[in-house]
PDB file of C-alpha atoms in Angstrom:
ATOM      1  CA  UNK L  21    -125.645-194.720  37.664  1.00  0.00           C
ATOM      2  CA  UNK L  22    -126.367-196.933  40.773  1.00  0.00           C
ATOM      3  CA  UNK L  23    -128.285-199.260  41.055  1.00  0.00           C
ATOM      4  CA  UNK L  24    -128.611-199.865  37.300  1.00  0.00           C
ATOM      5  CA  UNK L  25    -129.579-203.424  36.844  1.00  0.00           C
ATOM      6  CA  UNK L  26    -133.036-203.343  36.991  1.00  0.00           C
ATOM      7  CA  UNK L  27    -136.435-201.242  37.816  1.00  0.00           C
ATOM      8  CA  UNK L  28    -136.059-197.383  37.498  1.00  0.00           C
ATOM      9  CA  UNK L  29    -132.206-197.809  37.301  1.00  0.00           C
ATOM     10  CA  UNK L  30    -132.432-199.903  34.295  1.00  0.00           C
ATOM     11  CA  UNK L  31    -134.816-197.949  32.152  1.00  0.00           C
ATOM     12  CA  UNK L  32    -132.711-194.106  33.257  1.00  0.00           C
ATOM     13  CA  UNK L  33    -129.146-196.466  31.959  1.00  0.00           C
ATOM     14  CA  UNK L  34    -131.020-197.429  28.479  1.00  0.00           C
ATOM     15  CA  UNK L  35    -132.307-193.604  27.988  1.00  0.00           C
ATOM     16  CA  UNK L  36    -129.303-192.533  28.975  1.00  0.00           C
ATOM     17  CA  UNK L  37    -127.203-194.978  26.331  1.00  0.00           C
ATOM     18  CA  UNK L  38    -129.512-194.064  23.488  1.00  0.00           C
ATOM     19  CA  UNK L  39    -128.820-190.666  23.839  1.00  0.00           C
ATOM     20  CA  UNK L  40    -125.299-191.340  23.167  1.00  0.00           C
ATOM     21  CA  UNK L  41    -123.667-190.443  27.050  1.00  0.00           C
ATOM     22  CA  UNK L  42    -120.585-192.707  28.286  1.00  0.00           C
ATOM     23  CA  UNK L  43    -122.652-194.644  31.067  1.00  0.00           C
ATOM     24  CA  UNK L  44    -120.650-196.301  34.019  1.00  0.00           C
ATOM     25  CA  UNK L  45    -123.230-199.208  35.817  1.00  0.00           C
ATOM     26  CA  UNK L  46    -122.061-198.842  39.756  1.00  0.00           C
ATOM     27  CA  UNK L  47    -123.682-202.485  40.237  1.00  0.00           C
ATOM     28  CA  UNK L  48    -123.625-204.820  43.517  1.00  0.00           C
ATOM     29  CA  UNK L  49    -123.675-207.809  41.066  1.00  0.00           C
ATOM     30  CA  UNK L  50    -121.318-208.052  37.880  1.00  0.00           C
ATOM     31  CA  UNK L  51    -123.164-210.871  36.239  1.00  0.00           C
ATOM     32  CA  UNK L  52    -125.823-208.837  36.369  1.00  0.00           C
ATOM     33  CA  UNK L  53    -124.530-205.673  35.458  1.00  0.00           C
ATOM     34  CA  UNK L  54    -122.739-207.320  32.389  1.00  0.00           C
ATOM     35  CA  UNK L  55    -126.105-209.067  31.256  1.00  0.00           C
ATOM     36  CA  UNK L  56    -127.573-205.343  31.412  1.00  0.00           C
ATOM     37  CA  UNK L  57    -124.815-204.109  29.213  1.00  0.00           C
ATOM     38  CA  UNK L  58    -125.097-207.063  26.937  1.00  0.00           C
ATOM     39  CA  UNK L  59    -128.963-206.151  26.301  1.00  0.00           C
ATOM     40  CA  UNK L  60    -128.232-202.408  26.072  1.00  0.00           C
ATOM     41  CA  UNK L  61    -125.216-203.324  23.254  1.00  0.00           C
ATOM     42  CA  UNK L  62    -127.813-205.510  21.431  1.00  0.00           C
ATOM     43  CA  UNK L  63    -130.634-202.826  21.615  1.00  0.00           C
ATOM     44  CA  UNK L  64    -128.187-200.395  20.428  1.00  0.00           C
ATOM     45  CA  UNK L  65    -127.274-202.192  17.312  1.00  0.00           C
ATOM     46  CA  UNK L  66    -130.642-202.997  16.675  1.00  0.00           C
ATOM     47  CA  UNK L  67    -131.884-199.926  16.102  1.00  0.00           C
ATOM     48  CA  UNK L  68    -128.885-199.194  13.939  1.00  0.00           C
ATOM     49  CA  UNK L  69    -126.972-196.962  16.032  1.00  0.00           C
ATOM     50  CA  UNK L  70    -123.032-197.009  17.567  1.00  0.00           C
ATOM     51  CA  UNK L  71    -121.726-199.072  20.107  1.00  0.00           C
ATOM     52  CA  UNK L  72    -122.177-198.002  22.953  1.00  0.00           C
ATOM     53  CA  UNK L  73    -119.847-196.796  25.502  1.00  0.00           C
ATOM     54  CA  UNK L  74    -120.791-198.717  28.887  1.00  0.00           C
ATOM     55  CA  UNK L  75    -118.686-199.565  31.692  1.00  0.00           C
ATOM     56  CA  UNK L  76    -119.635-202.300  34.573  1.00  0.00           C
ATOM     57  CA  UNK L  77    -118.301-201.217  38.461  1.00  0.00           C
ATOM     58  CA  UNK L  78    -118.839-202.696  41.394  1.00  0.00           C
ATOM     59  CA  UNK L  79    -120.330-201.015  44.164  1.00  0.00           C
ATOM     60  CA  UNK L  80    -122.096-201.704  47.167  1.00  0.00           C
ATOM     61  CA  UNK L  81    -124.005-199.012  48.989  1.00  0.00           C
ATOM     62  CA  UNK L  82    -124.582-200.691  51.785  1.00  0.00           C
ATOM     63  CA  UNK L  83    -120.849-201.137  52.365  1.00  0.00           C
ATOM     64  CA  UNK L  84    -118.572-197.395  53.036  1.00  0.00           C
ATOM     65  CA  UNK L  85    -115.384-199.191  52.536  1.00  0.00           C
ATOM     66  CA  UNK L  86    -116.818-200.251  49.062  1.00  0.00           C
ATOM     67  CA  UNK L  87    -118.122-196.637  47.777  1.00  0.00           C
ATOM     68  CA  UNK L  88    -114.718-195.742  49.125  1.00  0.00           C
ATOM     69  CA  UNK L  89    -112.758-198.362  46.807  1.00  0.00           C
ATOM     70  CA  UNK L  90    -115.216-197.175  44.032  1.00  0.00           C
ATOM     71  CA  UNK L  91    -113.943-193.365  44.031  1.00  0.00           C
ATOM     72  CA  UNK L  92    -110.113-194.600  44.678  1.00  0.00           C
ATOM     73  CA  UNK L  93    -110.283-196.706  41.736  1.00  0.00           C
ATOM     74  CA  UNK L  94    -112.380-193.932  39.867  1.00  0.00           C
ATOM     75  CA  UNK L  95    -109.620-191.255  40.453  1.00  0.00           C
ATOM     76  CA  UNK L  96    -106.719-193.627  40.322  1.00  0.00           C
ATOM     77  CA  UNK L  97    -107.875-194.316  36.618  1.00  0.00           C
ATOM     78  CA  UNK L  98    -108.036-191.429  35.254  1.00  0.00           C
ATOM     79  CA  UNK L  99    -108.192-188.071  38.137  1.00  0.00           C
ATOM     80  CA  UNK L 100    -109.133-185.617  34.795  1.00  0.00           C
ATOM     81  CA  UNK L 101    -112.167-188.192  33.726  1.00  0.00           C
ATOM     82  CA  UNK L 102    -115.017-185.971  34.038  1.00  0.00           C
ATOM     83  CA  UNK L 103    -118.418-186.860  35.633  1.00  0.00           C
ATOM     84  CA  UNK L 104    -121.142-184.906  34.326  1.00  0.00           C
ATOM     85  CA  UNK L 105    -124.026-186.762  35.784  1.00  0.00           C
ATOM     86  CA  UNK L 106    -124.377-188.793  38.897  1.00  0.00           C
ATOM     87  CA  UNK L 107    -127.768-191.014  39.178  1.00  0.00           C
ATOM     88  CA  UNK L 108    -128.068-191.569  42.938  1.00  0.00           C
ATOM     89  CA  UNK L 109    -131.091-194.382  42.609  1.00  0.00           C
ATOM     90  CA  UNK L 110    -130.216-197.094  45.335  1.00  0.00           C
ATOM     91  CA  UNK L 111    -132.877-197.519  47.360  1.00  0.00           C
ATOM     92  CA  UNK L 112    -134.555-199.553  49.928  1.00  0.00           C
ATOM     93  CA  UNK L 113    -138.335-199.426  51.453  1.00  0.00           C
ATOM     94  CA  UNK L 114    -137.985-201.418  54.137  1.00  0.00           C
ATOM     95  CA  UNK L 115    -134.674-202.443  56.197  1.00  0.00           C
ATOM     96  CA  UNK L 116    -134.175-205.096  58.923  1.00  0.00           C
ATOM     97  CA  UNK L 117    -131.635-204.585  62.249  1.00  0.00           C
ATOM     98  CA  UNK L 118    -133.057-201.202  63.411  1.00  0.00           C
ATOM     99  CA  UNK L 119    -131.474-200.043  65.827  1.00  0.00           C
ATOM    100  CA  UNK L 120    -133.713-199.370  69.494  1.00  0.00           C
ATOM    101  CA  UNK L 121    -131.864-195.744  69.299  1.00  0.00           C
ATOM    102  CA  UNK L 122    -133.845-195.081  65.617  1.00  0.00           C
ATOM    103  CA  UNK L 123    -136.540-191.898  66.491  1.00  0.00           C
ATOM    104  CA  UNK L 124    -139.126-194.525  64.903  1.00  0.00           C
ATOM    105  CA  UNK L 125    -139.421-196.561  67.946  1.00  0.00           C
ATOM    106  CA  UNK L 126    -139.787-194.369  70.533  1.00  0.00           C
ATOM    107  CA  UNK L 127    -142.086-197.125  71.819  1.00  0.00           C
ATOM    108  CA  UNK L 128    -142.284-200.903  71.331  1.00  0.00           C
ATOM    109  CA  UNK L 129    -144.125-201.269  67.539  1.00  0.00           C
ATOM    110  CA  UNK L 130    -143.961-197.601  67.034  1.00  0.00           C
ATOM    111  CA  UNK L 131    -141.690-198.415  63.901  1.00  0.00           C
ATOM    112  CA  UNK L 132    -144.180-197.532  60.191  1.00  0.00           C
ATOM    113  CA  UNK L 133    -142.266-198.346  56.895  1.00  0.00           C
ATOM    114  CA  UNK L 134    -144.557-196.239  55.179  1.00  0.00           C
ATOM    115  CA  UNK L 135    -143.162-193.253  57.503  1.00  0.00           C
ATOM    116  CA  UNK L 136    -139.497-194.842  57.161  1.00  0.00           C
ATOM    117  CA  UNK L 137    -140.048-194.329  53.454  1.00  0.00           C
ATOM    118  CA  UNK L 138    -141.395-190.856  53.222  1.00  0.00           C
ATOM    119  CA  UNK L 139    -138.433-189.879  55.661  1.00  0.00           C
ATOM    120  CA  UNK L 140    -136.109-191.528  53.044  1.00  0.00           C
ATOM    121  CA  UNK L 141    -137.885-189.489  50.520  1.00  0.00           C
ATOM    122  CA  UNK L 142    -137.006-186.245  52.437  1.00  0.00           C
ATOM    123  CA  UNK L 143    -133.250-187.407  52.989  1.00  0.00           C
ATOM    124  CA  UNK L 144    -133.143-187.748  49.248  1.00  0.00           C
ATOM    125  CA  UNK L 145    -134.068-184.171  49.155  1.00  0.00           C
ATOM    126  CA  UNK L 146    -132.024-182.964  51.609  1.00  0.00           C
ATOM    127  CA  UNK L 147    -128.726-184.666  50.293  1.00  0.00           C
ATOM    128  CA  UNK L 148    -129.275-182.735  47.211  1.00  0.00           C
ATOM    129  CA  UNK L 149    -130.174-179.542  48.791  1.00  0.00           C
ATOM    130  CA  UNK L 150    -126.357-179.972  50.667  1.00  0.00           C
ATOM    131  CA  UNK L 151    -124.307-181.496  47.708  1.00  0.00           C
ATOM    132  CA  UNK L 152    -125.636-178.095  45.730  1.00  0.00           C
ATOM    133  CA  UNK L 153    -124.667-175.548  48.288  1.00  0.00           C
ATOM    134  CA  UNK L 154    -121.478-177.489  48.571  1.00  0.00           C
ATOM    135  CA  UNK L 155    -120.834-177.346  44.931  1.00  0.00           C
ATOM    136  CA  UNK L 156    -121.676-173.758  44.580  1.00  0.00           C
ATOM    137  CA  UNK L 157    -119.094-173.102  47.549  1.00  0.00           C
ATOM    138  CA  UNK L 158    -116.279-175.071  45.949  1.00  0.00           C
ATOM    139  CA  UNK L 159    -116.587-172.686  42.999  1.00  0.00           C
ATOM    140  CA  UNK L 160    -118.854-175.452  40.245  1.00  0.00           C
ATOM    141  CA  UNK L 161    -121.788-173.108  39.359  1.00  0.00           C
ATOM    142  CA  UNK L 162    -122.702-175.186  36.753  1.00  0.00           C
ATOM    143  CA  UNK L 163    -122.275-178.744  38.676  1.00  0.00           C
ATOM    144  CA  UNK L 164    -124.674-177.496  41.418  1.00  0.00           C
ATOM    145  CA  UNK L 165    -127.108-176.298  39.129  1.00  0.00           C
ATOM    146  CA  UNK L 166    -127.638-179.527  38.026  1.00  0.00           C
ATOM    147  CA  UNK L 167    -128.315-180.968  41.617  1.00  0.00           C
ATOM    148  CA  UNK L 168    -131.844-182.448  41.232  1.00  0.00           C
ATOM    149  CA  UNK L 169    -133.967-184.834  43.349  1.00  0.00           C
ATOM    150  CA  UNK L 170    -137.124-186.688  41.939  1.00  0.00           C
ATOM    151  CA  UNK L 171    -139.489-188.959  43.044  1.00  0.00           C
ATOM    152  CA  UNK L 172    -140.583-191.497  40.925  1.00  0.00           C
ATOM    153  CA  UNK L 173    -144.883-191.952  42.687  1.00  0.00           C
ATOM    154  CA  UNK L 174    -146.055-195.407  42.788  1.00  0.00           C
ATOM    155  CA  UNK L 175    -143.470-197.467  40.517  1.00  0.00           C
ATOM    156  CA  UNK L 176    -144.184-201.040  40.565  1.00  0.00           C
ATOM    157  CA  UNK L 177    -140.240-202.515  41.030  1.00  0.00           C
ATOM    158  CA  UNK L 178    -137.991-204.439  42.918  1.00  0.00           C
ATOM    159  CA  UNK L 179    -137.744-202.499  45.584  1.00  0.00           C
ATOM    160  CA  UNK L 180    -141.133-203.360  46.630  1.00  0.00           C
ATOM    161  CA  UNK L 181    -140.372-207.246  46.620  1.00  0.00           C
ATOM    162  CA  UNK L 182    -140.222-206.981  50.721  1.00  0.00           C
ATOM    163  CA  UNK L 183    -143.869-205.709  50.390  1.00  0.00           C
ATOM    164  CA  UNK L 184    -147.197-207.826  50.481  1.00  0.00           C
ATOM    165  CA  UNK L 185    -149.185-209.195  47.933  1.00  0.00           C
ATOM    166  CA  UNK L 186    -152.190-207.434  48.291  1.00  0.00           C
ATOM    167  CA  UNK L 187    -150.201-204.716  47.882  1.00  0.00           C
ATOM    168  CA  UNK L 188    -149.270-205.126  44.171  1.00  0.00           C
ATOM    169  CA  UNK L 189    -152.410-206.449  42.934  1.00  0.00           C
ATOM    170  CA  UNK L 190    -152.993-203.729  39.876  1.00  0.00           C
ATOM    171  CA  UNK L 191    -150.035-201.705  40.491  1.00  0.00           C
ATOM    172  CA  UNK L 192    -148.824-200.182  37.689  1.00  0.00           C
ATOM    173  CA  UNK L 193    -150.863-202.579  35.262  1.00  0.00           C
ATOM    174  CA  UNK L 194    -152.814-200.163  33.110  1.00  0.00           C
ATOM    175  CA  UNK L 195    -150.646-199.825  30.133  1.00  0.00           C
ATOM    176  CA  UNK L 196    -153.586-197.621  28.685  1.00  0.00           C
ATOM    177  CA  UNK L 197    -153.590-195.277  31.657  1.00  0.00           C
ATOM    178  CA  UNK L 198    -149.695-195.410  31.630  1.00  0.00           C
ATOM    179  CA  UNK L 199    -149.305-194.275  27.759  1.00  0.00           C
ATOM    180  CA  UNK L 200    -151.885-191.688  28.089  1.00  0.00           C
ATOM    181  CA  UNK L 201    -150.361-190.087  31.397  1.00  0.00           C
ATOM    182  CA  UNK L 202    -146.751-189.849  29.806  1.00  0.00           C
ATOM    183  CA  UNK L 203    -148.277-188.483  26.757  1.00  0.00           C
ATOM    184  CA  UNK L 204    -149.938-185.861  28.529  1.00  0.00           C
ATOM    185  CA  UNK L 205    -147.091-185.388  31.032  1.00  0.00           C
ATOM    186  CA  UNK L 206    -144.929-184.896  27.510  1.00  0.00           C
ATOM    187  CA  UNK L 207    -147.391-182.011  26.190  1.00  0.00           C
ATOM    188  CA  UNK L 208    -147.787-180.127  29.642  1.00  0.00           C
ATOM    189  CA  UNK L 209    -143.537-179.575  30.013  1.00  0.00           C
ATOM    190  CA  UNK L 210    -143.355-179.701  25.637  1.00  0.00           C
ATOM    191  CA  UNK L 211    -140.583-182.596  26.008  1.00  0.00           C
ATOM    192  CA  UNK L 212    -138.736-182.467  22.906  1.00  0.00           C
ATOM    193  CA  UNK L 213    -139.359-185.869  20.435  1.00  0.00           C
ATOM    194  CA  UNK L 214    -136.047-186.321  20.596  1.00  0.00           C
ATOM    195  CA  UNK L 215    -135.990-186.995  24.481  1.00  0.00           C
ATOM    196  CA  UNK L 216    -139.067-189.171  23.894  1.00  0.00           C
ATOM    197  CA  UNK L 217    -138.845-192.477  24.930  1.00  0.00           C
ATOM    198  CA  UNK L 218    -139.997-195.071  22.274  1.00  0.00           C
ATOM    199  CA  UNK L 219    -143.174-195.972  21.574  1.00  0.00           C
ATOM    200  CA  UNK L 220    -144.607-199.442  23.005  1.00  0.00           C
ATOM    201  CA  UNK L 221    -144.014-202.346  20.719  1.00  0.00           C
ATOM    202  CA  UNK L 222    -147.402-203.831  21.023  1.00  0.00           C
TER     203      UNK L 222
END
């Protein structure tokens, strides 16, 4: 799971955990990855279940040589460990240091983060489209079958903290809205009650 200390990545790691999978945090920070493991441990036992089985990494995805250090030391562990599920949910919405040669500024000014996003958006897609044909050719049915890419709308996280203000004023605020919507989403795809996420506390 990258990514995992906070936002989107945070919430997937704690469904993930109470579902009873062996969740690996690929963090850039290890205090905070720990802390996140600490509060998953504690939610864990609070609702009476088994400790967990959570492991902190460090990883960078900004940085090749580290993603590269990341699978040595993944493989040089253990090179039968199995990885069912890989949570690609780094992300970024706007970046500085773009390079003159970037198809966004074709002229002076031309660059539009909203643009730079939605293209991100469609890499997304397209990196899953490749890593499932790839898959399928390398003879793992199954493993490319479970290639999916989702977008997660409007989230209000901290991958917008770059962004404006104005721009967060009543963004993702209506907890009413928000409960109905999921409950509805829920009864549209009939989501099991086991894969339910919890109720809100108050």
């Amino acid at each position: 799971m990258t990514f995992s200390s906070s936002g989107i990545g945070e919430e997937t790691a704690a469904a993930l955990v109470r579902r009873g999978a062996n969740v690996v945090l690929a963090c850039r920070s290890a205090a905070r990855g720990e802390e996140l493991k600490r509060r998953l441990e504690a939610a864990e036992a609070a609702a009476g279940r088994k400790q967990p089985q959570i492991e902190v990494r460090l990883l960078d995805l900004a940085s090749l040589d580290s993603v590269r250090a990341f699978a040595a030391a993944w493989q040089q562990q253990d090179p039968q460990r199995p990885l069912h599920l890989l949570v690609n949910n780094a992300g970024v919405f706007t970046i500085g240091g773009i390079s003159v040669t970037d198809p966004h500024l074709i002229k002076p000014g031309s660059y539009s983060a909203d643009f730079g996003y939605a293209q991100s958006k469609l890499a997304n897609i397209l990196f899953t489209r490749e890593l499932r044909r790839r898959l399928a050719a390398a003879g793992e049915p199954d493993l490319a079958a479970g290639c999916m890419a989702l977008h997660p709308g409007l989230v209000c996280t901290g991958v917008a903290r770059s962004l404006p203000a104005w721009m967060w004023d009543g963004t993702g605020t209506d907890d009413a809205a928000a409960l109905w919507l999921w409950r509805w989403s829920a009864e549209q795809v009939k989501l099991p009650p086991g894969l339910d996420l919890p109720e809100p506390s108050n």
